[in-house]
Amino acid sequence: MSPRWDAPAPEAGPASRPNAAGLTRAALGDLLVSLGEPAWRGRQLFSGLLRQRWTRWEAFSNLSKPLRARLEAEVDLHWPTIVQSQASADGSTKHLFGLADGHQIEGVHMPYEDRVTLCLSSQVGCAMGCTFCATGQMGILRNLSAAEIVGQVVAMLIHHGHPADRPINLVFMGMGEPLHNLDHLMTAFEVLTDPEGLAIPPRRITVSTSGLVSGIDRLASYPRRPRLALSLNATTDEHRSRIMPVNRVWNLEALAEALGRFPLQSGERITLEYVLLKGVTDSLEDGRRLAAYARRFPSKVNLIPFNAHEGSGFLPPDEARIRALCGLLADAGITVSVRRSRGQDVAGACGQLVRPKSPRMAPSGDED
Ligand code: SAH
Ligand code: SF4
């Protein structure tokens, strides 16, 4: 299969009116200036959108009535809407979001004692074509806009009545390859980390990539850069290229070099996600090579037992093998965890989404 990610992904069609949702504080200021208002009112708009999470112009009690009427007439306030929610016995909820053009994406809300973790999508479908992943088999339909990325967060916080003081972790492990949509992702980061909005610290945001080295290098230079997770998933180029076509462009060596030059803060580590496919990527030899790879830069390993989905042709590993690999890595001095996918009873785990209308899953827990 030839790579399909060397070209930009398609974008949402042009909108007839500006949409205030998903704009940075500065862009909202510009929008108000274009309506003849002072730029500083952009802060009131921003706080109304992200802090108060008002979803209709008439609710903006911090703006004058005439301005609200003007906004109503000229500017959209359009977040993605939750069209279906499935609660899992473990407390997590998988949400299906409807987008303006009829596409659907998924996000997962996972409450923990001291925080909530939201798993987000970055694209409709995915261009990377990983053979074990249901989203990969859909192909790429389009990038999500910044409003659609931020909107998953806002809609889930509204739905769950999120208290203002509860920490939020974000993981980009839903549909799509985030580094294939880096421009919109960076705008979304600017909105999500803004101290006058949700103020989510960049260290609480994790971007998971299949290994686009060009994107990793770009992300490295971003001032409010999130944490990085790499979906390694195999330990030889032969195996990795077979299940992850991107490896034919940037192989394991190129990836290790990119991760080695990624500027980490003190104590920060790169998460290596490793999907265990029975008989394909779960040998003890794989475990030894994984340990050697993980030692090349500050890292920790997250083993992910394969979540079976129809027609994949892969099987989950045996429990005994998961334990053996975990022990092998721990003995080699590697920090290792096993991701027990949350929401499996509602098909809410990584890589189970087949079609927008048939619930897929997002990942499980946190990296930390
Ligand atoms: N595209 C990005 C982020 C989304 S995929 C990436 O690939 O990193 C999130 C994680 O789910 C990745 O680590 C991926 O390897 C894993 N995954 C995909 N399909 C899976 C499946 N069926 N079972 C278990 N993990 C899967
Ligand atoms: Fe895309 Fe990630 Fe699935 Fe690969 S594993 S096809 S990169 S979503």
mmCIF file of N, CA, C and O in Angstrom, residues 217-312:
data_model
loop_
_atom_site.group_PDB
_atom_site.id
_atom_site.type_symbol
_atom_site.label_atom_id
_atom_site.label_comp_id
_atom_site.label_asym_id
_atom_site.label_seq_id
_atom_site.Cartn_x
_atom_site.Cartn_y
_atom_site.Cartn_z
ATOM 1 N N ASP A 217 8.955 16.568 14.833
ATOM 2 C CA ASP A 217 9.932 17.664 14.852
ATOM 3 C C ASP A 217 9.236 19.023 14.934
ATOM 4 O O ASP A 217 9.703 19.939 15.615
ATOM 5 N N ARG A 218 8.111 19.154 14.251
ATOM 6 C CA ARG A 218 7.367 20.435 14.321
ATOM 7 C C ARG A 218 6.808 20.653 15.711
ATOM 8 O O ARG A 218 6.858 21.742 16.260
ATOM 9 N N LEU A 219 6.273 19.589 16.282
ATOM 10 C CA LEU A 219 5.695 19.688 17.622
ATOM 11 C C LEU A 219 6.764 20.091 18.639
ATOM 12 O O LEU A 219 6.508 20.851 19.571
ATOM 13 N N ALA A 220 7.975 19.577 18.425
ATOM 14 C CA ALA A 220 9.073 19.832 19.363
ATOM 15 C C ALA A 220 9.358 21.321 19.510
ATOM 16 O O ALA A 220 9.788 21.780 20.571
ATOM 17 N N SER A 221 9.097 22.086 18.444
ATOM 18 C CA SER A 221 9.451 23.506 18.483
ATOM 19 C C SER A 221 8.290 24.375 18.984
ATOM 20 O O SER A 221 8.411 25.590 19.059
ATOM 21 N N TYR A 222 7.177 23.753 19.317
ATOM 22 C CA TYR A 222 6.006 24.522 19.737
ATOM 23 C C TYR A 222 6.144 24.917 21.211
ATOM 24 O O TYR A 222 6.437 24.072 22.052
ATOM 25 N N PRO A 223 5.964 26.199 21.547
ATOM 26 C CA PRO A 223 6.212 26.636 22.922
ATOM 27 C C PRO A 223 5.297 25.972 23.954
ATOM 28 O O PRO A 223 5.737 25.671 25.052
ATOM 29 N N ARG A 224 4.013 25.726 23.622
ATOM 30 C CA ARG A 224 3.127 25.092 24.607
ATOM 31 C C ARG A 224 2.932 23.627 24.241
ATOM 32 O O ARG A 224 1.824 23.140 24.069
ATOM 33 N N ARG A 225 4.061 22.955 24.085
ATOM 34 C CA ARG A 225 4.013 21.608 23.539
ATOM 35 C C ARG A 225 3.444 20.602 24.544
ATOM 36 O O ARG A 225 3.737 20.654 25.729
ATOM 37 N N PRO A 226 2.615 19.702 24.060
ATOM 38 C CA PRO A 226 2.055 18.667 24.935
ATOM 39 C C PRO A 226 3.048 17.526 25.117
ATOM 40 O O PRO A 226 4.152 17.557 24.581
ATOM 41 N N ARG A 227 2.656 16.524 25.865
ATOM 42 C CA ARG A 227 3.472 15.316 25.992
ATOM 43 C C ARG A 227 3.282 14.432 24.771
ATOM 44 O O ARG A 227 2.282 14.547 24.074
ATOM 45 N N LEU A 228 4.263 13.570 24.580
ATOM 46 C CA LEU A 228 4.253 12.752 23.375
ATOM 47 C C LEU A 228 4.146 11.274 23.721
ATOM 48 O O LEU A 228 4.809 10.782 24.640
ATOM 49 N N ALA A 229 3.296 10.575 22.988
ATOM 50 C CA ALA A 229 3.241 9.113 23.058
ATOM 51 C C ALA A 229 3.451 8.593 21.643
ATOM 52 O O ALA A 229 2.942 9.171 20.683
ATOM 53 N N LEU A 230 4.233 7.537 21.525
ATOM 54 C CA LEU A 230 4.469 6.948 20.208
ATOM 55 C C LEU A 230 3.870 5.548 20.168
ATOM 56 O O LEU A 230 4.143 4.724 21.048
ATOM 57 N N SER A 231 3.076 5.298 19.139
ATOM 58 C CA SER A 231 2.536 3.945 18.953
ATOM 59 C C SER A 231 3.613 3.126 18.254
ATOM 60 O O SER A 231 3.745 3.159 17.033
ATOM 61 N N LEU A 232 4.377 2.398 19.033
ATOM 62 C CA LEU A 232 5.506 1.640 18.479
ATOM 63 C C LEU A 232 4.988 0.349 17.840
ATOM 64 O O LEU A 232 5.183 0.107 16.655
ATOM 65 N N ASN A 233 4.387 -0.484 18.661
ATOM 66 C CA ASN A 233 3.609 -1.644 18.179
ATOM 67 C C ASN A 233 4.379 -2.781 17.520
ATOM 68 O O ASN A 233 3.786 -3.820 17.218
ATOM 69 N N ALA A 234 5.652 -2.616 17.223
ATOM 70 C CA ALA A 234 6.451 -3.721 16.684
ATOM 71 C C ALA A 234 7.913 -3.371 16.919
ATOM 72 O O ALA A 234 8.255 -2.204 17.116
ATOM 73 N N THR A 235 8.772 -4.391 16.881
ATOM 74 C CA THR A 235 10.180 -4.135 17.242
ATOM 75 C C THR A 235 11.159 -4.417 16.111
ATOM 76 O O THR A 235 12.361 -4.265 16.288
ATOM 77 N N THR A 236 10.662 -4.845 14.961
ATOM 78 C CA THR A 236 11.549 -4.957 13.792
ATOM 79 C C THR A 236 10.891 -4.181 12.656
ATOM 80 O O THR A 236 9.650 -4.068 12.597
ATOM 81 N N ASP A 237 11.717 -3.659 11.749
ATOM 82 C CA ASP A 237 11.148 -2.900 10.624
ATOM 83 C C ASP A 237 10.254 -3.781 9.771
ATOM 84 O O ASP A 237 9.235 -3.323 9.251
ATOM 85 N N GLU A 238 10.644 -5.048 9.652
ATOM 86 C CA GLU A 238 9.846 -5.951 8.830
ATOM 87 C C GLU A 238 8.406 -6.046 9.380
ATOM 88 O O GLU A 238 7.436 -5.862 8.649
ATOM 89 N N HIS A 239 8.304 -6.288 10.694
ATOM 90 C CA HIS A 239 6.977 -6.414 11.285
ATOM 91 C C HIS A 239 6.232 -5.086 11.298
ATOM 92 O O HIS A 239 5.045 -5.008 11.007
ATOM 93 N N ARG A 240 6.964 -4.031 11.652
ATOM 94 C CA ARG A 240 6.283 -2.741 11.795
ATOM 95 C C ARG A 240 5.762 -2.259 10.444
ATOM 96 O O ARG A 240 4.654 -1.741 10.335
ATOM 97 N N SER A 241 6.575 -2.432 9.396
ATOM 98 C CA SER A 241 6.132 -1.979 8.073
ATOM 99 C C SER A 241 4.912 -2.753 7.618
ATOM 100 O O SER A 241 4.074 -2.232 6.876
ATOM 101 N N ARG A 242 4.807 -3.996 8.079
ATOM 102 C CA ARG A 242 3.663 -4.806 7.668
ATOM 103 C C ARG A 242 2.369 -4.317 8.321
ATOM 104 O O ARG A 242 1.327 -4.282 7.684
ATOM 105 N N ILE A 243 2.446 -3.929 9.592
ATOM 106 C CA ILE A 243 1.189 -3.528 10.259
ATOM 107 C C ILE A 243 0.998 -2.004 10.290
ATOM 108 O O ILE A 243 -0.112 -1.541 10.496
ATOM 109 N N MET A 244 2.082 -1.242 10.105
ATOM 110 C CA MET A 244 1.989 0.224 10.104
ATOM 111 C C MET A 244 2.725 0.762 8.877
ATOM 112 O O MET A 244 3.948 0.968 8.907
ATOM 113 N N PRO A 245 2.018 1.020 7.784
ATOM 114 C CA PRO A 245 2.676 1.450 6.544
ATOM 115 C C PRO A 245 3.582 2.678 6.716
ATOM 116 O O PRO A 245 4.546 2.843 5.966
ATOM 117 N N VAL A 246 3.309 3.531 7.706
ATOM 118 C CA VAL A 246 4.139 4.732 7.905
ATOM 119 C C VAL A 246 5.603 4.356 8.160
ATOM 120 O O VAL A 246 6.521 5.127 7.874
ATOM 121 N N ASN A 247 5.832 3.124 8.642
ATOM 122 C CA ASN A 247 7.193 2.699 8.940
ATOM 123 C C ASN A 247 8.063 2.565 7.684
ATOM 124 O O ASN A 247 9.278 2.562 7.759
ATOM 125 N N ARG A 248 7.397 2.499 6.526
ATOM 126 C CA ARG A 248 8.175 2.406 5.283
ATOM 127 C C ARG A 248 8.780 3.756 4.938
ATOM 128 O O ARG A 248 9.677 3.849 4.115
ATOM 129 N N VAL A 249 8.267 4.819 5.538
ATOM 130 C CA VAL A 249 8.826 6.158 5.303
ATOM 131 C C VAL A 249 9.783 6.532 6.434
ATOM 132 O O VAL A 249 10.895 6.978 6.200
ATOM 133 N N TRP A 250 9.341 6.376 7.663
ATOM 134 C CA TRP A 250 10.196 6.644 8.831
ATOM 135 C C TRP A 250 10.297 5.345 9.628
ATOM 136 O O TRP A 250 9.343 4.955 10.306
ATOM 137 N N ASN A 251 11.446 4.689 9.538
ATOM 138 C CA ASN A 251 11.580 3.392 10.188
ATOM 139 C C ASN A 251 11.965 3.545 11.661
ATOM 140 O O ASN A 251 12.042 4.659 12.193
ATOM 141 N N LEU A 252 12.208 2.423 12.309
ATOM 142 C CA LEU A 252 12.464 2.441 13.756
ATOM 143 C C LEU A 252 13.669 3.301 14.112
ATOM 144 O O LEU A 252 13.674 3.991 15.132
ATOM 145 N N GLU A 253 14.697 3.267 13.257
ATOM 146 C CA GLU A 253 15.900 4.048 13.545
ATOM 147 C C GLU A 253 15.586 5.551 13.427
ATOM 148 O O GLU A 253 15.957 6.348 14.301
ATOM 149 N N ALA A 254 14.892 5.935 12.357
ATOM 150 C CA ALA A 254 14.539 7.349 12.169
ATOM 151 C C ALA A 254 13.684 7.838 13.331
ATOM 152 O O ALA A 254 13.832 8.974 13.815
ATOM 153 N N LEU A 255 12.799 6.968 13.804
ATOM 154 C CA LEU A 255 11.921 7.329 14.927
ATOM 155 C C LEU A 255 12.730 7.518 16.208
ATOM 156 O O LEU A 255 12.525 8.482 16.954
ATOM 157 N N ALA A 256 13.642 6.579 16.469
ATOM 158 C CA ALA A 256 14.447 6.665 17.695
ATOM 159 C C ALA A 256 15.253 7.965 17.686
ATOM 160 O O ALA A 256 15.399 8.636 18.716
ATOM 161 N N GLU A 257 15.762 8.336 16.506
ATOM 162 C CA GLU A 257 16.532 9.589 16.428
ATOM 163 C C GLU A 257 15.631 10.794 16.709
ATOM 164 O O GLU A 257 16.013 11.719 17.428
ATOM 165 N N ALA A 258 14.418 10.777 16.142
ATOM 166 C CA ALA A 258 13.485 11.897 16.362
ATOM 167 C C ALA A 258 13.103 11.990 17.835
ATOM 168 O O ALA A 258 13.024 13.086 18.407
ATOM 169 N N LEU A 259 12.884 10.843 18.480
ATOM 170 C CA LEU A 259 12.501 10.859 19.886
ATOM 171 C C LEU A 259 13.685 11.289 20.746
ATOM 172 O O LEU A 259 13.529 11.982 21.752
ATOM 173 N N GLY A 260 14.880 10.898 20.311
ATOM 174 C CA GLY A 260 16.092 11.277 21.044
ATOM 175 C C GLY A 260 16.314 12.785 21.038
ATOM 176 O O GLY A 260 16.890 13.333 21.982
ATOM 177 N N ARG A 261 15.877 13.464 19.968
ATOM 178 C CA ARG A 261 16.107 14.928 19.929
ATOM 179 C C ARG A 261 14.872 15.706 20.396
ATOM 180 O O ARG A 261 14.877 16.932 20.412
ATOM 181 N N PHE A 262 13.809 15.023 20.772
ATOM 182 C CA PHE A 262 12.606 15.714 21.263
ATOM 183 C C PHE A 262 12.932 16.345 22.621
ATOM 184 O O PHE A 262 13.428 15.669 23.519
ATOM 185 N N PRO A 263 12.688 17.645 22.788
ATOM 186 C CA PRO A 263 13.152 18.331 24.003
ATOM 187 C C PRO A 263 12.270 18.028 25.214
ATOM 188 O O PRO A 263 11.208 18.593 25.356
ATOM 189 N N LEU A 264 12.714 17.132 26.055
ATOM 190 C CA LEU A 264 11.933 16.760 27.237
ATOM 191 C C LEU A 264 12.302 17.635 28.417
ATOM 192 O O LEU A 264 13.449 18.068 28.547
ATOM 193 N N GLN A 265 11.309 17.877 29.297
ATOM 194 C CA GLN A 265 11.603 18.590 30.538
ATOM 195 C C GLN A 265 12.172 17.575 31.528
ATOM 196 O O GLN A 265 12.032 16.378 31.312
ATOM 197 N N SER A 266 12.735 18.098 32.595
ATOM 198 C CA SER A 266 13.350 17.162 33.533
ATOM 199 C C SER A 266 12.270 16.234 34.121
ATOM 200 O O SER A 266 11.198 16.685 34.527
ATOM 201 N N GLY A 267 12.538 14.960 34.110
ATOM 202 C CA GLY A 267 11.591 13.970 34.625
ATOM 203 C C GLY A 267 10.552 13.521 33.610
ATOM 204 O O GLY A 267 9.827 12.554 33.843
ATOM 205 N N GLU A 268 10.440 14.246 32.484
ATOM 206 C CA GLU A 268 9.430 13.879 31.486
ATOM 207 C C GLU A 268 9.900 12.675 30.663
ATOM 208 O O GLU A 268 11.091 12.536 30.376
ATOM 209 N N ARG A 269 8.957 11.825 30.316
ATOM 210 C CA ARG A 269 9.302 10.653 29.514
ATOM 211 C C ARG A 269 8.332 10.493 28.355
ATOM 212 O O ARG A 269 7.181 10.915 28.448
ATOM 213 N N ILE A 270 8.815 9.875 27.303
ATOM 214 C CA ILE A 270 7.943 9.589 26.161
ATOM 215 C C ILE A 270 7.282 8.235 26.412
ATOM 216 O O ILE A 270 7.945 7.295 26.849
ATOM 217 N N THR A 271 5.982 8.176 26.185
ATOM 218 C CA THR A 271 5.281 6.902 26.355
ATOM 219 C C THR A 271 5.382 6.098 25.067
ATOM 220 O O THR A 271 5.102 6.620 23.985
ATOM 221 N N LEU A 272 5.817 4.875 25.180
ATOM 222 C CA LEU A 272 5.803 3.967 24.033
ATOM 223 C C LEU A 272 4.590 3.063 24.176
ATOM 224 O O LEU A 272 4.517 2.256 25.101
ATOM 225 N N GLU A 273 3.609 3.247 23.287
ATOM 226 C CA GLU A 273 2.441 2.370 23.307
ATOM 227 C C GLU A 273 2.773 1.149 22.452
ATOM 228 O O GLU A 273 3.371 1.264 21.373
ATOM 229 N N TYR A 274 2.377 0.014 22.969
ATOM 230 C CA TYR A 274 2.729 -1.214 22.259
ATOM 231 C C TYR A 274 1.525 -2.153 22.250
ATOM 232 O O TYR A 274 1.196 -2.758 23.268
ATOM 233 N N VAL A 275 0.854 -2.222 21.100
ATOM 234 C CA VAL A 275 -0.325 -3.097 20.976
ATOM 235 C C VAL A 275 0.156 -4.539 20.838
ATOM 236 O O VAL A 275 0.980 -4.847 19.965
ATOM 237 N N LEU A 276 -0.346 -5.398 21.699
ATOM 238 C CA LEU A 276 0.049 -6.811 21.657
ATOM 239 C C LEU A 276 -0.909 -7.582 20.765
ATOM 240 O O LEU A 276 -2.100 -7.702 21.059
ATOM 241 N N LEU A 277 -0.365 -8.069 19.640
ATOM 242 C CA LEU A 277 -1.141 -8.883 18.702
ATOM 243 C C LEU A 277 -0.631 -10.302 18.838
ATOM 244 O O LEU A 277 0.568 -10.564 18.629
ATOM 245 N N LYS A 278 -1.500 -11.206 19.196
ATOM 246 C CA LYS A 278 -1.092 -12.581 19.460
ATOM 247 C C LYS A 278 -0.361 -13.198 18.261
ATOM 248 O O LYS A 278 -0.856 -13.180 17.138
ATOM 249 N N GLY A 279 0.837 -13.709 18.540
ATOM 250 C CA GLY A 279 1.594 -14.399 17.496
ATOM 251 C C GLY A 279 2.235 -13.467 16.477
ATOM 252 O O GLY A 279 2.914 -13.916 15.556
ATOM 253 N N VAL A 280 2.024 -12.155 16.614
ATOM 254 C CA VAL A 280 2.570 -11.206 15.642
ATOM 255 C C VAL A 280 3.582 -10.275 16.322
ATOM 256 O O VAL A 280 4.699 -10.097 15.830
ATOM 257 N N THR A 281 3.185 -9.688 17.464
ATOM 258 C CA THR A 281 4.080 -8.712 18.109
ATOM 259 C C THR A 281 4.323 -9.044 19.580
ATOM 260 O O THR A 281 4.834 -8.205 20.310
ATOM 261 N N ASP A 282 3.941 -10.255 20.008
ATOM 262 C CA ASP A 282 3.980 -10.512 21.459
ATOM 263 C C ASP A 282 4.975 -11.598 21.868
ATOM 264 O O ASP A 282 4.805 -12.240 22.903
ATOM 265 N N SER A 283 6.039 -11.812 21.080
ATOM 266 C CA SER A 283 7.016 -12.835 21.481
ATOM 267 C C SER A 283 7.935 -12.292 22.574
ATOM 268 O O SER A 283 8.030 -11.072 22.786
ATOM 269 N N LEU A 284 8.621 -13.193 23.259
ATOM 270 C CA LEU A 284 9.578 -12.751 24.282
ATOM 271 C C LEU A 284 10.748 -12.023 23.621
ATOM 272 O O LEU A 284 11.330 -11.110 24.198
ATOM 273 N N GLU A 285 11.082 -12.433 22.408
ATOM 274 C CA GLU A 285 12.108 -11.723 21.632
ATOM 275 C C GLU A 285 11.680 -10.265 21.420
ATOM 276 O O GLU A 285 12.490 -9.334 21.550
ATOM 277 N N ASP A 286 10.395 -10.079 21.080
ATOM 278 C CA ASP A 286 9.855 -8.718 20.931
ATOM 279 C C ASP A 286 10.062 -7.949 22.236
ATOM 280 O O ASP A 286 10.459 -6.781 22.224
ATOM 281 N N GLY A 287 9.784 -8.619 23.344
ATOM 282 C CA GLY A 287 9.936 -7.981 24.649
ATOM 283 C C GLY A 287 11.363 -7.502 24.869
ATOM 284 O O GLY A 287 11.591 -6.377 25.333
ATOM 285 N N ARG A 288 12.333 -8.344 24.502
ATOM 286 C CA ARG A 288 13.748 -7.958 24.696
ATOM 287 C C ARG A 288 14.125 -6.794 23.790
ATOM 288 O O ARG A 288 14.801 -5.859 24.191
ATOM 289 N N ARG A 289 13.653 -6.842 22.540
ATOM 290 C CA ARG A 289 13.964 -5.733 21.619
ATOM 291 C C ARG A 289 13.255 -4.447 22.059
ATOM 292 O O ARG A 289 13.812 -3.362 21.952
ATOM 293 N N LEU A 290 12.050 -4.603 22.585
ATOM 294 C CA LEU A 290 11.307 -3.428 23.078
ATOM 295 C C LEU A 290 12.073 -2.776 24.235
ATOM 296 O O LEU A 290 12.206 -1.540 24.296
ATOM 297 N N ALA A 291 12.597 -3.602 25.140
ATOM 298 C CA ALA A 291 13.368 -3.062 26.273
ATOM 299 C C ALA A 291 14.587 -2.292 25.758
ATOM 300 O O ALA A 291 14.885 -1.187 26.228
ATOM 301 N N ALA A 292 15.264 -2.858 24.767
ATOM 302 C CA ALA A 292 16.464 -2.196 24.233
ATOM 303 C C ALA A 292 16.090 -0.872 23.579
ATOM 304 O O ALA A 292 16.792 0.146 23.733
ATOM 305 N N TYR A 293 14.980 -0.845 22.871
ATOM 306 C CA TYR A 293 14.530 0.377 22.186
ATOM 307 C C TYR A 293 14.167 1.443 23.217
ATOM 308 O O TYR A 293 14.533 2.615 23.096
ATOM 309 N N ALA A 294 13.447 1.009 24.250
ATOM 310 C CA ALA A 294 12.949 1.955 25.265
ATOM 311 C C ALA A 294 14.094 2.612 26.035
ATOM 312 O O ALA A 294 13.927 3.695 26.596
ATOM 313 N N ARG A 295 15.260 1.961 26.056
ATOM 314 C CA ARG A 295 16.404 2.525 26.801
ATOM 315 C C ARG A 295 17.120 3.621 26.023
ATOM 316 O O ARG A 295 17.992 4.297 26.559
ATOM 317 N N ARG A 296 16.761 3.813 24.778
ATOM 318 C CA ARG A 296 17.507 4.778 23.947
ATOM 319 C C ARG A 296 17.149 6.233 24.254
ATOM 320 O O ARG A 296 17.836 7.149 23.812
ATOM 321 N N PHE A 297 16.028 6.456 24.957
ATOM 322 C CA PHE A 297 15.632 7.823 25.346
ATOM 323 C C PHE A 297 14.748 7.672 26.571
ATOM 324 O O PHE A 297 14.267 6.569 26.854
ATOM 325 N N PRO A 298 14.515 8.755 27.330
ATOM 326 C CA PRO A 298 13.684 8.620 28.530
ATOM 327 C C PRO A 298 12.271 8.181 28.123
ATOM 328 O O PRO A 298 11.611 8.875 27.348
ATOM 329 N N SER A 299 11.852 7.027 28.613
ATOM 330 C CA SER A 299 10.562 6.502 28.149
ATOM 331 C C SER A 299 9.915 5.611 29.192
ATOM 332 O O SER A 299 10.534 5.232 30.186
ATOM 333 N N LYS A 300 8.662 5.306 28.970
ATOM 334 C CA LYS A 300 7.954 4.268 29.719
ATOM 335 C C LYS A 300 7.098 3.528 28.711
ATOM 336 O O LYS A 300 6.745 4.078 27.662
ATOM 337 N N VAL A 301 6.786 2.291 29.029
ATOM 338 C CA VAL A 301 6.097 1.451 28.055
ATOM 339 C C VAL A 301 4.675 1.166 28.532
ATOM 340 O O VAL A 301 4.451 0.887 29.703
ATOM 341 N N ASN A 302 3.729 1.296 27.615
ATOM 342 C CA ASN A 302 2.337 0.978 27.908
ATOM 343 C C ASN A 302 1.910 -0.160 26.971
ATOM 344 O O ASN A 302 1.794 0.034 25.762
ATOM 345 N N LEU A 303 1.763 -1.343 27.550
ATOM 346 C CA LEU A 303 1.344 -2.492 26.745
ATOM 347 C C LEU A 303 -0.176 -2.448 26.579
ATOM 348 O O LEU A 303 -0.908 -2.248 27.558
ATOM 349 N N ILE A 304 -0.662 -2.611 25.344
ATOM 350 C CA ILE A 304 -2.106 -2.543 25.077
ATOM 351 C C ILE A 304 -2.551 -3.863 24.452
ATOM 352 O O ILE A 304 -2.283 -4.104 23.276
ATOM 353 N N PRO A 305 -3.193 -4.718 25.246
ATOM 354 C CA PRO A 305 -3.724 -5.936 24.623
ATOM 355 C C PRO A 305 -4.682 -5.553 23.506
ATOM 356 O O PRO A 305 -5.516 -4.663 23.675
ATOM 357 N N PHE A 306 -4.536 -6.176 22.367
ATOM 358 C CA PHE A 306 -5.368 -5.878 21.199
ATOM 359 C C PHE A 306 -6.854 -5.954 21.538
ATOM 360 O O PHE A 306 -7.299 -6.906 22.162
ATOM 361 N N ASN A 307 -7.603 -4.936 21.139
ATOM 362 C CA ASN A 307 -9.068 -4.969 21.260
ATOM 363 C C ASN A 307 -9.622 -5.528 19.964
ATOM 364 O O ASN A 307 -9.531 -4.883 18.928
ATOM 365 N N ALA A 308 -10.186 -6.691 20.063
ATOM 366 C CA ALA A 308 -10.641 -7.353 18.837
ATOM 367 C C ALA A 308 -11.784 -6.576 18.191
ATOM 368 O O ALA A 308 -12.600 -5.981 18.884
ATOM 369 N N HIS A 309 -11.793 -6.512 16.892
ATOM 370 C CA HIS A 309 -12.941 -5.963 16.158
ATOM 371 C C HIS A 309 -13.118 -6.802 14.911
ATOM 372 O O HIS A 309 -12.183 -7.441 14.417
ATOM 373 N N GLU A 310 -14.323 -6.740 14.404
ATOM 374 C CA GLU A 310 -14.696 -7.631 13.306
ATOM 375 C C GLU A 310 -13.786 -7.514 12.091
ATOM 376 O O GLU A 310 -13.448 -6.410 11.659
ATOM 377 N N GLY A 311 -13.381 -8.635 11.588
ATOM 378 C CA GLY A 311 -12.664 -8.638 10.315
ATOM 379 C C GLY A 311 -11.206 -8.220 10.392
ATOM 380 O O GLY A 311 -10.563 -8.046 9.360
ATOM 381 N N SER A 312 -10.659 -8.029 11.591
ATOM 382 C CA SER A 312 -9.279 -7.548 11.683
ATOM 383 C C SER A 312 -8.277 -8.654 11.359
ATOM 384 O O SER A 312 -7.171 -8.379 10.895
#
